[in-house]
PDB file of C-alpha atoms in Angstrom:
ATOM      1  CA  SER A   1       0.003  -0.087  -0.036  1.00  0.00           C
ATOM      2  CA  PHE A   2       1.005   3.575  -0.549  1.00  0.00           C
ATOM      3  CA  CYS A   3       1.193   4.184   3.357  1.00  0.00           C
ATOM      4  CA  GLN A   4       3.465   1.140   3.862  1.00  0.00           C
ATOM      5  CA  GLU A   5       5.706   2.185   1.095  1.00  0.00           C
ATOM      6  CA  VAL A   6       5.896   5.950   2.760  1.00  0.00           C
ATOM      7  CA  ILE A   7       6.755   4.014   6.096  1.00  0.00           C
ATOM      8  CA  ARG A   8       9.425   1.892   4.404  1.00  0.00           C
ATOM      9  CA  ALA A   9      10.955   4.601   2.375  1.00  0.00           C
ATOM     10  CA  THR A  10      11.294   7.100   5.158  1.00  0.00           C
ATOM     11  CA  GLY A  11      12.499   4.869   7.624  1.00  0.00           C
ATOM     12  CA  LEU A  12      10.172   6.048  10.056  1.00  0.00           C
ATOM     13  CA  ARG A  13       9.824   3.904  13.283  1.00  0.00           C
ATOM     14  CA  GLU A  14       7.099   3.505  15.664  1.00  0.00           C
ATOM     15  CA  ILE A  15       4.561   4.014  13.096  1.00  0.00           C
ATOM     16  CA  ALA A  16       2.173   1.490  11.298  1.00  0.00           C
ATOM     17  CA  ALA A  17      -0.489   1.660   8.619  1.00  0.00           C
ATOM     18  CA  VAL A  18      -3.978   0.941   9.829  1.00  0.00           C
ATOM     19  CA  TRP A  19      -6.528  -0.170   7.388  1.00  0.00           C
ATOM     20  CA  GLY A  20     -10.270  -0.671   8.019  1.00  0.00           C
ATOM     21  CA  ARG A  21     -13.602   1.114   8.099  1.00  0.00           C
ATOM     22  CA  GLY A  22     -13.207   4.098  10.326  1.00  0.00           C
ATOM     23  CA  GLU A  23     -16.513   3.823  11.849  1.00  0.00           C
ATOM     24  CA  GLU A  24     -15.848   0.538  13.076  1.00  0.00           C
ATOM     25  CA  LEU A  25     -12.246   0.910  14.128  1.00  0.00           C
ATOM     26  CA  GLY A  26     -12.838   4.070  15.861  1.00  0.00           C
ATOM     27  CA  LEU A  27     -15.452   2.257  18.166  1.00  0.00           C
ATOM     28  CA  ARG A  28     -12.726  -0.308  19.312  1.00  0.00           C
ATOM     29  CA  PRO A  29     -11.236   0.556  22.703  1.00  0.00           C
ATOM     30  CA  GLU A  30      -7.652  -0.052  21.457  1.00  0.00           C
ATOM     31  CA  HIS A  31      -8.046   2.605  18.619  1.00  0.00           C
ATOM     32  CA  ARG A  32      -9.758   5.073  20.706  1.00  0.00           C
ATOM     33  CA  ALA A  33      -7.757   8.438  21.277  1.00  0.00           C
ATOM     34  CA  GLY A  34      -4.195   6.888  20.997  1.00  0.00           C
ATOM     35  CA  TYR A  35      -2.981   8.186  17.835  1.00  0.00           C
ATOM     36  CA  ASP A  36      -1.024  11.566  17.210  1.00  0.00           C
ATOM     37  CA  CYS A  37      -2.132  11.756  13.564  1.00  0.00           C
ATOM     38  CA  ALA A  38      -4.469  10.529  10.793  1.00  0.00           C
ATOM     39  CA  VAL A  39      -3.730  10.920   7.119  1.00  0.00           C
ATOM     40  CA  SER A  40      -6.347  11.146   4.262  1.00  0.00           C
ATOM     41  CA  ARG A  41      -5.847  11.217   0.675  1.00  0.00           C
ATOM     42  CA  ALA A  42      -8.905  12.189  -1.590  1.00  0.00           C
ATOM     43  CA  LEU A  43     -11.287  10.640   0.666  1.00  0.00           C
ATOM     44  CA  GLY A  44     -14.446  12.796   1.059  1.00  0.00           C
ATOM     45  CA  GLN A  45     -15.524  16.068   2.199  1.00  0.00           C
ATOM     46  CA  SER A  46     -13.145  17.375   4.880  1.00  0.00           C
ATOM     47  CA  ALA A  47     -15.321  18.169   7.814  1.00  0.00           C
ATOM     48  CA  ASP A  48     -16.858  14.595   7.299  1.00  0.00           C
ATOM     49  CA  VAL A  49     -13.096  13.166   7.205  1.00  0.00           C
ATOM     50  CA  VAL A  50     -12.070  15.062  10.140  1.00  0.00           C
ATOM     51  CA  ARG A  51     -15.147  14.021  12.229  1.00  0.00           C
ATOM     52  CA  LEU A  52     -14.399  10.460  11.192  1.00  0.00           C
ATOM     53  CA  SER A  53     -10.901  10.870  12.499  1.00  0.00           C
ATOM     54  CA  LEU A  54     -11.652  12.209  15.841  1.00  0.00           C
ATOM     55  CA  PRO A  55     -12.121   9.104  17.811  1.00  0.00           C
ATOM     56  CA  PHE A  56      -8.416   8.027  16.942  1.00  0.00           C
ATOM     57  CA  LEU A  57      -6.718  10.967  17.960  1.00  0.00           C
ATOM     58  CA  ALA A  58      -5.076  11.742  21.366  1.00  0.00           C
ATOM     59  CA  PRO A  59      -5.286  15.312  22.631  1.00  0.00           C
ATOM     60  CA  GLY A  60      -3.567  17.892  20.555  1.00  0.00           C
ATOM     61  CA  GLY A  61      -3.581  15.167  17.568  1.00  0.00           C
ATOM     62  CA  TRP A  62      -3.770  16.266  13.934  1.00  0.00           C
ATOM     63  CA  VAL A  63      -5.280  15.229  10.666  1.00  0.00           C
ATOM     64  CA  LEU A  64      -3.607  15.757   7.414  1.00  0.00           C
ATOM     65  CA  LEU A  65      -5.890  15.995   4.188  1.00  0.00           C
ATOM     66  CA  TYR A  66      -4.399  15.715   0.908  1.00  0.00           C
ATOM     67  CA  LYS A  67      -7.047  17.064  -1.583  1.00  0.00           C
ATOM     68  CA  GLY A  68      -7.837  18.873  -4.834  1.00  0.00           C
ATOM     69  CA  ASP A  69      -9.400  22.280  -4.386  1.00  0.00           C
ATOM     70  CA  PRO A  70     -11.718  22.002  -1.613  1.00  0.00           C
ATOM     71  CA  GLY A  71     -13.941  24.855  -2.422  1.00  0.00           C
ATOM     72  CA  ALA A  72     -15.485  27.642  -0.376  1.00  0.00           C
ATOM     73  CA  GLU A  73     -18.357  25.872   0.832  1.00  0.00           C
ATOM     74  CA  GLU A  74     -16.177  22.884   2.176  1.00  0.00           C
ATOM     75  CA  LEU A  75     -13.902  25.092   4.011  1.00  0.00           C
ATOM     76  CA  ARG A  76     -16.753  26.739   5.655  1.00  0.00           C
ATOM     77  CA  GLY A  77     -17.849  23.358   6.685  1.00  0.00           C
ATOM     78  CA  LEU A  78     -14.508  22.454   7.953  1.00  0.00           C
ATOM     79  CA  ALA A  79     -14.355  25.858   9.622  1.00  0.00           C
ATOM     80  CA  ASP A  80     -17.745  25.302  11.552  1.00  0.00           C
ATOM     81  CA  LEU A  81     -16.628  21.745  12.588  1.00  0.00           C
ATOM     82  CA  CYS A  82     -13.452  23.031  13.871  1.00  0.00           C
ATOM     83  CA  SER A  83     -15.117  25.820  15.816  1.00  0.00           C
ATOM     84  CA  GLU A  84     -17.663  23.179  17.330  1.00  0.00           C
ATOM     85  CA  VAL A  85     -14.766  20.634  18.444  1.00  0.00           C
ATOM     86  CA  GLY A  86     -12.186  23.249  19.439  1.00  0.00           C
ATOM     87  CA  ALA A  87      -9.820  22.551  16.593  1.00  0.00           C
ATOM     88  CA  ALA A  88      -7.606  25.019  14.502  1.00  0.00           C
ATOM     89  CA  TRP A  89      -7.231  24.358  10.783  1.00  0.00           C
ATOM     90  CA  VAL A  90      -4.768  25.734   7.868  1.00  0.00           C
ATOM     91  CA  ASN A  91      -5.169  25.509   4.393  1.00  0.00           C
ATOM     92  CA  ARG A  92      -1.988  25.172   2.361  1.00  0.00           C
ATOM     93  CA  PRO A  93      -2.015  25.035  -1.382  1.00  0.00           C
ATOM     94  CA  ILE A  94       0.938  23.000  -2.805  1.00  0.00           C
ATOM     95  CA  ALA A  95       2.476  22.463  -6.372  1.00  0.00           C
ATOM     96  CA  VAL A  96       2.868  18.843  -7.509  1.00  0.00           C
ATOM     97  CA  PRO A  97       5.364  18.223 -10.195  1.00  0.00           C
ATOM     98  CA  TYR A  98       3.756  17.513 -13.631  1.00  0.00           C
ATOM     99  CA  LEU A  99       0.256  18.286 -12.217  1.00  0.00           C
ATOM    100  CA  GLU A 100      -1.748  21.396 -13.249  1.00  0.00           C
ATOM    101  CA  GLU A 101      -4.530  20.770 -10.880  1.00  0.00           C
ATOM    102  CA  LYS A 102      -4.700  22.608  -7.626  1.00  0.00           C
ATOM    103  CA  ARG A 103      -3.594  20.277  -4.700  1.00  0.00           C
ATOM    104  CA  THR A 104      -3.977  21.378  -1.074  1.00  0.00           C
ATOM    105  CA  LEU A 105      -2.921  20.247   2.364  1.00  0.00           C
ATOM    106  CA  LEU A 106      -5.469  20.821   5.048  1.00  0.00           C
ATOM    107  CA  THR A 107      -4.068  20.243   8.608  1.00  0.00           C
ATOM    108  CA  VAL A 108      -6.359  20.312  11.525  1.00  0.00           C
ATOM    109  CA  THR A 109      -5.149  20.225  15.017  1.00  0.00           C
ATOM    110  CA  THR A 110      -7.005  19.430  17.885  1.00  0.00           C
ATOM    111  CA  ALA A 111      -6.751  21.612  20.931  1.00  0.00           C
ATOM    112  CA  ARG A 112      -9.286  20.859  23.613  1.00  0.00           C
ATOM    113  CA  SER A 113     -10.503  17.757  25.538  1.00  0.00           C
ATOM    114  CA  SER A 114      -9.803  14.312  24.104  1.00  0.00           C
ATOM    115  CA  PRO A 115     -11.404  14.049  20.657  1.00  0.00           C
ATOM    116  CA  ALA A 116     -12.535  10.643  21.490  1.00  0.00           C
ATOM    117  CA  ARG A 117     -15.211  11.895  23.755  1.00  0.00           C
ATOM    118  CA  LEU A 118     -16.757  13.959  20.910  1.00  0.00           C
ATOM    119  CA  VAL A 119     -18.136  11.035  19.213  1.00  0.00           C
ATOM    120  CA  PRO A 120     -18.699   8.568  22.148  1.00  0.00           C
ATOM    121  CA  ASP A 121     -21.074   5.958  20.441  1.00  0.00           C
ATOM    122  CA  GLY A 122     -20.408   6.811  16.556  1.00  0.00           C
ATOM    123  CA  SER A 123     -23.852   8.382  16.165  1.00  0.00           C
ATOM    124  CA  ALA A 124     -22.535  11.526  14.675  1.00  0.00           C
ATOM    125  CA  LEU A 125     -20.408   9.986  12.204  1.00  0.00           C
ATOM    126  CA  PRO A 126     -20.922  10.840   8.557  1.00  0.00           C
ATOM    127  CA  ASP A 127     -22.788   8.851   5.623  1.00  0.00           C
ATOM    128  CA  PRO A 128     -22.045   7.036   3.642  1.00  0.00           C
ATOM    129  CA  PRO A 129     -19.233   4.658   5.106  1.00  0.00           C
ATOM    130  CA  TYR A 130     -15.664   5.256   4.006  1.00  0.00           C
ATOM    131  CA  ASP A 131     -12.729   3.073   3.969  1.00  0.00           C
ATOM    132  CA  PHE A 132     -10.124   4.922   5.938  1.00  0.00           C
ATOM    133  CA  PRO A 133      -6.299   4.439   5.527  1.00  0.00           C
ATOM    134  CA  ALA A 134      -4.710   5.961   8.502  1.00  0.00           C
ATOM    135  CA  MET A 135      -1.198   6.297   9.074  1.00  0.00           C
ATOM    136  CA  SER A 136      -0.242   7.077  12.503  1.00  0.00           C
ATOM    137  CA  ARG A 137       2.198   6.679  15.229  1.00  0.00           C
ATOM    138  CA  HIS A 138       0.820   5.317  18.239  1.00  0.00           C
ATOM    139  CA  ARG A 139       0.933   6.797  21.748  1.00  0.00           C
ATOM    140  CA  GLY A 140       2.031   3.935  23.813  1.00  0.00           C
ATOM    141  CA  GLU A 141       4.521   3.177  26.741  1.00  0.00           C
ATOM    142  CA  GLY A 142       7.164   1.418  24.820  1.00  0.00           C
ATOM    143  CA  LYS A 143       4.498  -0.750  23.063  1.00  0.00           C
ATOM    144  CA  PRO A 144       4.865  -1.400  19.398  1.00  0.00           C
ATOM    145  CA  PRO A 145       2.004   0.109  17.009  1.00  0.00           C
ATOM    146  CA  ARG A 146      -0.744  -2.504  16.207  1.00  0.00           C
ATOM    147  CA  GLU A 147      -1.306  -3.213  12.395  1.00  0.00           C
ATOM    148  CA  MET A 148      -4.547  -4.252  10.926  1.00  0.00           C
ATOM    149  CA  ALA A 149      -4.872  -6.408   7.744  1.00  0.00           C
TER     150      ALA A 149
END
């Protein structure tokens, strides 16, 4: 997978690519509030992806979204969600070699209490379900990160 290749190519340690349905993995205690970051590439509307990522993140965790041009309406939705959950966000246009279309990196950083408490039972997760590739470094007491098939 792409995430596994990035891990291998960069030589990062204490990191694993976790694959599965975000709606399901986010409800499992072993994945709740234990990750520094979640990464998404062209998955869906920014606010929906961030909301789906929240249960995974430790306080101060962040979400990195690689997208095309998100548009004003999508950014308003993201701004509203971030205001609701106490997160900060930054929109960074980026240039990709040999690609004329606009690309953006959206970074969302959680600030308040543990985001895992914001979606305790999964009731606020977006429809339709998404497949969620997350690349994260797990916060553990010397424990290796978990990997999912």
